[in-house]
Structures are given as C-alpha cells and as structure tokens.
Amino acid sequence: MKTQIEIQRIEKSKIDSVDFSNLPFGSVYSDHMLECNFKDGAWQKPVIKPFTSISLDPSAKIFHYGQSIFEGMKAYKDDAKNILLFRPTDNWKRFNKSAERLMIPKIPEEIFMEGLKALLRVDSEWIPRNPGSSLYVRPFMFATGTGFHASPADEYKFIIATAPSGAYFAGKVNVLIEEKYARAANGGVGFAKAGGNYAAQFYPTQLAIEKGYNQVIWTDDNTHQFIEEAGAMNIFVRINDTLITSPTSDRILDGITRKSILQIAEDEGIQTEVRKISVGEVVEAAKDGNLLEMFGAGTAAVISPISSFGYQENDFDLPVLENSFASKLKKKITDIQTNKASDPYGWRVIV
Ligand code: PLP
Ligand code: COI
C-alpha cells in the first residue's frame, strides 16, 4: 500500500536568502521537513511541513536516556535535473539496525523511502548543482515518550531534515592516533548511528584540537594498537600500492562509502585488503616512506585525504601525490553519484 503523505507547504520560501555559491556544511536548512510520530504502538501518518522547532515534554526520554539515532545521506541533481540518491536502501536498513539496538521501533521502508522522495520533490530547488555541493539529508528518530523510569519510551518521532551543504572539512586534515579514549567497545553501540556515540567523541576530539589536530583516529578500546575509524569516517591506509581498511565489527560503522570504495577500487585494479591495521605498521611504513596515503571516507566527508598524523608526541607527514588513490576514487564515486558516469552497480536511484 502506498504511504499517504500530507503536505503542508511553507507560505514563503527562504531560498532567496541562501548563498548557494558559499554553502557551509549542515547549518542552512531547506524549507520543509518530514515528520512521522509513533504512538499507541503504531506509526502515524507522515506529514511534510515547514522546517520548524519542535516542542517536547521535559521528561521526554531522549533528554534522559539518549534514545536517539540518525542517518546521513546526500541528494544530487544531474544536468537533466533528475534528483538522485546513492544507495538509499542501505541507509534505511542501517537505520533500523541502529533502531533495534537502541530499542526504538523500526521505521517501515515505505515511510522512510516514500517520505524521503516526497520531501526531496517538495524541496527540489534546494538541491545544489555546483560541484562539491549537495543536499545533505538527515533522517533521525528519538524518544518523545515521557518518564524518569530508565526504560524505553512508548512514543517516538521520526524526522527527515535537509541542508544544502558544501564541504565537511575546510582545510587540511591532521589527525591524532588515540591512545587513551575509545569511541566504541565490543558488545556496545559503535556499529549504530546513535547520537551518544558522537557526544562521547567530543571530549577526546577537543583534547586533540587543543594539540593542533582536527580529528582523532580511533583505535580499538582494548589495546589501542589497531586503527579503526577516523572521526565520523571509515579509514583507509595505502601502504605502497595496497589499499587497506579495517573490517567492520561491533565497534566500527559499516559505512556505505567504505564498501562502495572497496568495490570501485577492486574494479579499478587496485589491490585491497580488509584486515586489522596496527598502529606500529602505519608508523613503520611512514618512517620507511611506504605510507603513501591515508584518507577518511563517509557520506558527509566523501573522501578526505589526511595530510599528517600524530602518535606519541611525533608527527608524520604524508606525501602529496599527483595521482592519488584518494583523488581517483573520489572522482569515480562522485561521478556515479551525480550521474556523470555510468553506474554498473545500480547504486544510483532516481527520485
Ligand atoms: N563511521 C562513522 C562513525 C560515521 O559516523 C560515518 C558517517 O556516516 C561513517 C563511518 C561513514 O559512513 P557512510 O559512508 O555510510 O556515511
Ligand atoms: C555522515 O557522513 O553522513 C555522517 O553521518 C557523519 C556526521 C557525523 C556528520
């Protein structure tokens, strides 16, 4: 059955106040949002309405017990003005994996996908066309049900909000390999996009910023000997001509960009390895001149080359390469996303 979506249009669009040639990341919002509430054990009718604040009871469980999850996606427009999404079903599936782990009711595929598509059609003028920009799409869901009892809420709100956005990182990415703090542990929620995972990253990241870095490379919580993720990105390391990334686990997000890059790299004849990467190996390779590239991969950041990393009071610079794997893979993936190249994988979805 097709989902019925009520549409309440904004009286006057804000779009004329936005400078599309100079977009920040994720801080200018489109006219509308999709909202759908869960109550009495069922999802209610989704509504597209003007982007506006929401009012919650102070005892809503989101404030006390952090039942909150989100996704990150991007929408693009091609030359023929088609609205494009990249592997959106994978985001929906991952959203529900996160929901299950946080005891939040799963969202039906029709509400997520039909709601998303309807919202993008309503706000299609907000999808930037300039290279490097896109409409960042943020589906999220949280506990609105009330009570100080530490147990799952009985009511939830699902929202999709969108933000025309430019690059996530403004300049060079210098990272610090973390030796003390961990973002995730076995049996925990690291694989989920739970809001609390990000809150827990802010303090160690701030300590790294104070030392002159802009991101943390997370290591395993047990030994801190293996590199796992780079801030809110999966991490890739190139040693000589092999591209290596950590296997996903309880602790590591199963990134859609990560798995797409692995597939493209293999098809481009780049040798890839999915295995644990020890800090010692990376430091040795850097000292020997065999560490040619490190980059983070994620929806928001796309592929962000790391220009240096710090470990135990030493800093290691990475070379600047003419034809890096990062630039080649970034071009390939963004060309598929924006319909500038054919998509042999069937990843692109026209709305
Ligand atoms: N790792 C973390 C912790 C993230 O928050 C993200 C962002 O979504 C990623 C990796 C990359 O995942 P994706 O490529 O699906 O955006
Ligand atoms: C994304 O890459 O979409 C993310 O969700 C990362 C986010 C924390 C900005």
XYZ file of C-alpha atoms and ligand atoms in Angstrom:
376
model
C 0.000 0.000 0.000
C 1.351 3.391 -0.940
C 2.028 5.656 2.040
C -0.272 8.682 2.185
C 1.721 11.803 2.992
C 0.098 15.073 3.977
C 1.903 18.115 2.593
C 1.695 21.497 4.342
C 3.620 23.998 2.256
C 5.574 26.943 3.622
C 3.966 30.347 2.939
C 7.137 31.994 1.735
C 10.295 30.134 0.801
C 13.598 31.144 2.463
C 15.617 30.069 -0.543
C 16.412 33.586 -1.781
C 18.346 34.281 1.424
C 20.785 31.430 0.785
C 24.129 31.909 -0.957
C 24.455 28.664 -2.901
C 27.955 29.584 -4.063
C 29.245 29.591 -0.499
C 27.493 26.858 1.435
C 28.575 25.743 4.900
C 28.082 22.105 5.920
C 24.773 21.291 7.563
C 23.776 24.624 9.032
C 21.364 26.101 6.478
C 18.095 24.191 6.282
C 15.610 23.733 3.474
C 12.026 24.921 3.702
C 10.377 21.655 4.721
C 10.867 18.562 6.846
C 9.115 15.235 7.047
C 7.707 14.219 10.407
C 6.117 10.960 11.485
C 5.149 10.006 15.037
C 4.983 6.608 16.683
C 2.264 6.248 19.305
C -0.189 3.644 20.566
C 2.143 1.023 19.101
C 1.886 2.285 15.510
C 3.410 4.744 13.071
C 1.031 7.611 12.325
C 0.520 9.403 9.013
C 3.697 11.178 7.824
C 3.488 14.922 7.252
C 5.712 17.225 5.233
C 5.631 20.623 6.897
C 7.674 23.802 7.202
C 11.042 23.256 8.931
C 10.403 24.496 12.420
C 11.198 23.900 16.086
C 9.569 21.077 17.986
C 8.169 21.153 21.468
C 8.868 18.302 23.891
C 7.964 17.479 27.471
C 10.957 17.938 29.822
C 10.526 14.305 30.847
C 10.845 13.037 27.249
C 13.239 10.097 27.406
C 15.509 11.458 24.705
C 16.755 14.020 27.265
C 17.475 11.485 29.981
C 18.391 8.213 28.369
C 19.556 9.255 24.928
C 17.358 7.069 22.754
C 18.314 8.780 19.520
C 19.639 7.593 16.174
C 20.319 9.205 12.826
C 21.465 8.633 9.264
C 23.434 10.742 6.808
C 22.717 10.729 3.084
C 23.098 13.098 0.148
C 20.817 14.062 -2.720
C 22.189 15.387 -6.013
C 20.748 16.829 -9.210
C 22.098 15.916 -12.629
C 22.174 18.074 -15.777
C 18.695 16.878 -16.737
C 17.505 17.987 -13.262
C 16.831 14.441 -12.090
C 17.006 14.117 -8.313
C 19.490 11.397 -7.391
C 20.175 9.375 -4.264
C 23.020 6.962 -3.556
C 22.219 3.502 -2.145
C 19.351 4.874 -0.004
C 18.009 1.434 0.885
C 21.285 0.739 2.670
C 20.712 3.795 4.848
C 17.200 2.616 5.669
C 18.487 -0.843 6.602
C 21.255 0.585 8.768
C 18.787 2.984 10.408
C 16.686 0.044 11.503
C 19.747 -1.820 12.787
C 20.511 1.224 14.907
C 16.843 1.378 15.976
C 16.846 -2.235 17.088
C 19.977 -1.772 19.211
C 18.545 1.343 20.897
C 15.103 -0.230 21.491
C 13.460 2.238 19.117
C 10.687 0.900 16.857
C 11.804 0.206 13.302
C 10.556 2.537 10.598
C 8.769 0.846 7.688
C 10.570 1.075 4.344
C 7.592 2.870 2.695
C 7.569 5.692 5.256
C 11.336 6.164 5.036
C 11.658 5.939 1.241
C 8.358 7.456 0.100
C 8.683 10.175 2.745
C 12.223 10.956 1.644
C 11.334 11.078 -2.035
C 8.272 13.260 -1.444
C 10.332 15.656 0.685
C 13.026 15.905 -1.999
C 10.408 16.655 -4.639
C 8.854 19.402 -2.495
C 12.283 20.974 -1.805
C 13.935 20.072 -5.110
C 15.046 23.694 -5.682
C 17.228 23.315 -2.582
C 19.443 20.660 -4.160
C 22.661 22.458 -5.121
C 24.127 21.926 -8.566
C 27.632 23.340 -8.098
C 30.458 20.785 -7.883
C 31.296 19.722 -4.340
C 27.882 20.729 -3.015
C 24.849 18.564 -2.402
C 21.733 18.388 -0.302
C 22.715 16.686 2.938
C 19.824 14.574 4.160
C 19.465 13.819 7.843
C 16.876 11.226 8.868
C 16.666 10.898 12.655
C 14.462 9.374 15.286
C 14.231 9.850 19.028
C 12.182 9.105 22.140
C 9.408 11.623 22.808
C 7.612 9.365 25.296
C 7.952 10.568 28.870
C 9.058 9.356 32.282
C 12.123 9.207 34.507
C 11.946 5.440 34.655
C 15.021 4.101 32.855
C 13.237 2.028 30.246
C 12.383 2.501 26.563
C 9.852 5.198 25.705
C 6.456 4.381 24.241
C 6.422 7.292 21.786
C 8.951 8.374 19.145
C 9.379 10.968 16.441
C 10.951 10.322 13.044
C 12.105 13.388 11.112
C 13.922 13.927 7.851
C 15.515 17.355 7.564
C 17.768 18.527 4.751
C 20.550 21.064 4.402
C 22.175 22.296 1.198
C 25.834 21.815 2.030
C 29.380 22.375 0.899
C 32.495 20.502 2.018
C 32.629 18.969 5.501
C 36.283 19.850 6.076
C 37.521 23.331 5.288
C 41.241 22.630 5.038
C 43.894 20.022 5.691
C 43.002 17.064 7.868
C 45.577 16.396 10.582
C 44.739 13.522 12.858
C 45.908 12.220 16.215
C 46.024 8.477 16.832
C 44.152 7.991 20.093
C 45.915 6.125 22.870
C 43.575 6.556 25.812
C 39.938 7.092 24.860
C 37.708 4.802 22.814
C 34.595 5.566 20.800
C 33.218 2.038 20.973
C 33.622 -1.318 22.670
C 32.739 -4.905 21.861
C 29.097 -5.532 22.642
C 28.420 -1.799 22.608
C 26.752 0.500 20.098
C 29.681 1.543 17.897
C 28.122 -0.065 14.815
C 24.960 2.002 15.286
C 24.487 5.643 14.377
C 23.423 6.509 17.920
C 23.648 10.176 18.878
C 25.502 9.259 22.081
C 28.413 7.785 20.104
C 29.147 11.251 18.775
C 28.682 13.008 22.126
C 31.280 10.636 23.575
C 33.743 11.626 20.852
C 33.611 15.358 21.528
C 35.818 15.438 24.629
C 38.772 13.418 23.261
C 38.419 15.285 19.968
C 38.597 18.607 21.812
C 41.808 17.474 23.545
C 43.230 16.652 20.107
C 42.130 20.054 18.734
C 43.931 21.760 21.612
C 47.087 19.953 20.495
C 46.652 21.249 16.941
C 44.892 18.307 15.268
C 41.413 18.377 13.828
C 40.314 14.759 14.144
C 41.010 11.663 16.184
C 41.856 8.282 14.732
C 40.041 5.833 16.949
C 41.891 2.727 17.988
C 40.474 -0.471 19.485
C 39.290 0.006 23.054
C 41.209 -2.963 24.399
C 44.814 -2.405 23.287
C 44.779 0.890 21.310
C 47.122 -0.942 18.928
C 44.804 -1.086 15.904
C 43.338 1.829 13.987
C 39.593 1.648 13.433
C 37.902 4.874 12.307
C 38.775 8.498 11.645
C 36.318 10.771 13.465
C 32.975 10.213 11.748
C 34.568 8.395 8.809
C 35.906 4.968 7.993
C 39.637 4.910 7.441
C 41.754 3.741 4.527
C 45.532 3.392 4.514
C 47.682 2.961 1.426
C 50.971 1.167 2.020
C 52.909 1.003 -1.239
C 50.183 0.074 -3.711
C 47.823 -1.748 -1.391
C 44.734 -0.055 -0.028
C 43.811 -1.352 3.418
C 40.775 -0.772 5.616
C 39.702 -2.301 8.915
C 36.953 -4.933 8.920
C 33.627 -3.731 10.299
C 32.659 -5.035 13.719
C 30.583 -4.201 16.784
C 32.791 -1.155 17.111
C 33.004 0.113 13.547
C 30.247 1.601 11.427
C 29.504 -0.353 8.254
C 29.984 2.690 6.049
C 28.256 2.884 2.683
C 31.082 4.986 1.261
C 33.609 2.452 2.600
C 32.014 -0.532 0.925
C 31.454 1.395 -2.327
C 35.118 2.445 -2.399
C 36.272 -1.113 -1.810
C 34.175 -2.276 -4.750
C 35.320 0.520 -7.075
C 38.981 0.086 -6.081
C 38.861 -3.631 -6.834
C 37.258 -2.956 -10.218
C 39.946 -0.355 -10.952
C 42.619 -2.973 -10.359
C 43.748 -1.529 -7.036
C 44.826 -4.204 -4.606
C 42.674 -4.027 -1.466
C 42.880 -5.701 1.902
C 40.240 -5.735 4.624
C 42.126 -6.538 7.796
C 43.252 -5.142 11.095
C 45.795 -2.342 10.715
C 48.234 -1.954 13.563
C 49.492 1.444 14.646
C 53.031 0.007 14.607
C 52.672 -0.962 10.956
C 51.454 2.511 9.999
C 54.246 4.242 11.932
C 56.896 1.936 10.426
C 55.527 2.459 6.927
C 55.584 6.228 7.478
C 59.206 6.077 8.639
C 60.205 3.896 5.667
C 58.414 6.115 3.146
C 55.937 3.340 2.249
C 52.901 5.030 3.743
C 51.652 6.820 0.660
C 48.115 7.789 1.675
C 45.592 7.815 4.467
C 42.069 9.024 3.961
C 38.729 9.081 5.695
C 35.568 8.012 3.877
C 31.995 8.873 4.691
C 28.880 10.458 3.265
C 29.491 13.904 4.733
C 33.239 13.975 4.129
C 33.187 11.893 0.874
C 36.912 11.064 0.686
C 39.070 13.321 2.821
C 42.828 12.897 2.474
C 44.757 13.009 5.737
C 47.834 15.191 5.428
C 49.583 14.196 8.653
C 49.104 12.129 11.762
C 50.409 12.374 15.283
C 51.340 9.476 17.527
C 53.157 9.540 20.865
C 54.449 13.105 20.526
C 55.699 12.527 16.950
C 54.137 13.887 13.806
C 54.326 12.154 10.457
C 53.571 13.956 7.195
C 52.057 12.131 4.278
C 53.369 12.813 0.781
C 51.364 14.950 -1.640
C 50.759 12.679 -4.632
C 49.857 13.697 -8.163
C 47.613 10.732 -8.898
C 46.490 9.587 -5.518
C 44.093 6.711 -4.974
C 42.013 9.188 -2.944
C 41.518 11.606 -5.849
C 40.906 8.821 -8.355
C 38.358 7.064 -6.132
C 36.687 10.326 -5.134
C 36.160 11.223 -8.774
C 34.789 7.770 -9.563
C 32.323 7.728 -6.699
C 31.118 11.314 -7.111
C 30.730 10.811 -10.879
C 28.462 7.842 -10.164
C 26.555 9.777 -7.504
C 25.958 12.787 -9.745
C 25.259 10.860 -12.973
C 28.442 11.966 -14.719
C 29.460 8.332 -15.204
C 27.614 5.106 -15.804
C 26.671 3.137 -12.726
C 27.404 -0.544 -13.318
C 26.477 -1.319 -9.711
C 22.923 0.005 -9.704
C 23.691 2.262 -6.722
C 22.154 5.464 -8.099
C 18.438 5.922 -7.529
C 16.428 8.469 -9.481
C 13.706 10.014 -7.348
N 31.987 5.994 10.621
C 31.243 6.797 11.393
C 31.444 6.753 12.872
C 30.301 7.655 10.814
O 29.568 8.461 11.571
C 30.145 7.651 9.422
C 29.171 8.552 8.785
O 28.119 8.199 8.413
C 30.929 6.780 8.647
C 31.844 5.965 9.294
C 30.757 6.680 7.168
O 29.569 6.003 6.828
P 28.826 6.319 5.458
O 29.830 6.131 4.393
O 27.728 5.302 5.386
O 28.340 7.692 5.548
C 27.808 11.319 7.524
O 28.883 11.122 6.977
O 26.761 11.455 6.920
C 27.708 11.349 8.967
O 26.707 10.958 9.477
C 28.762 11.970 9.732
C 28.188 13.076 10.559
C 28.514 12.890 11.979
C 28.450 14.440 10.017
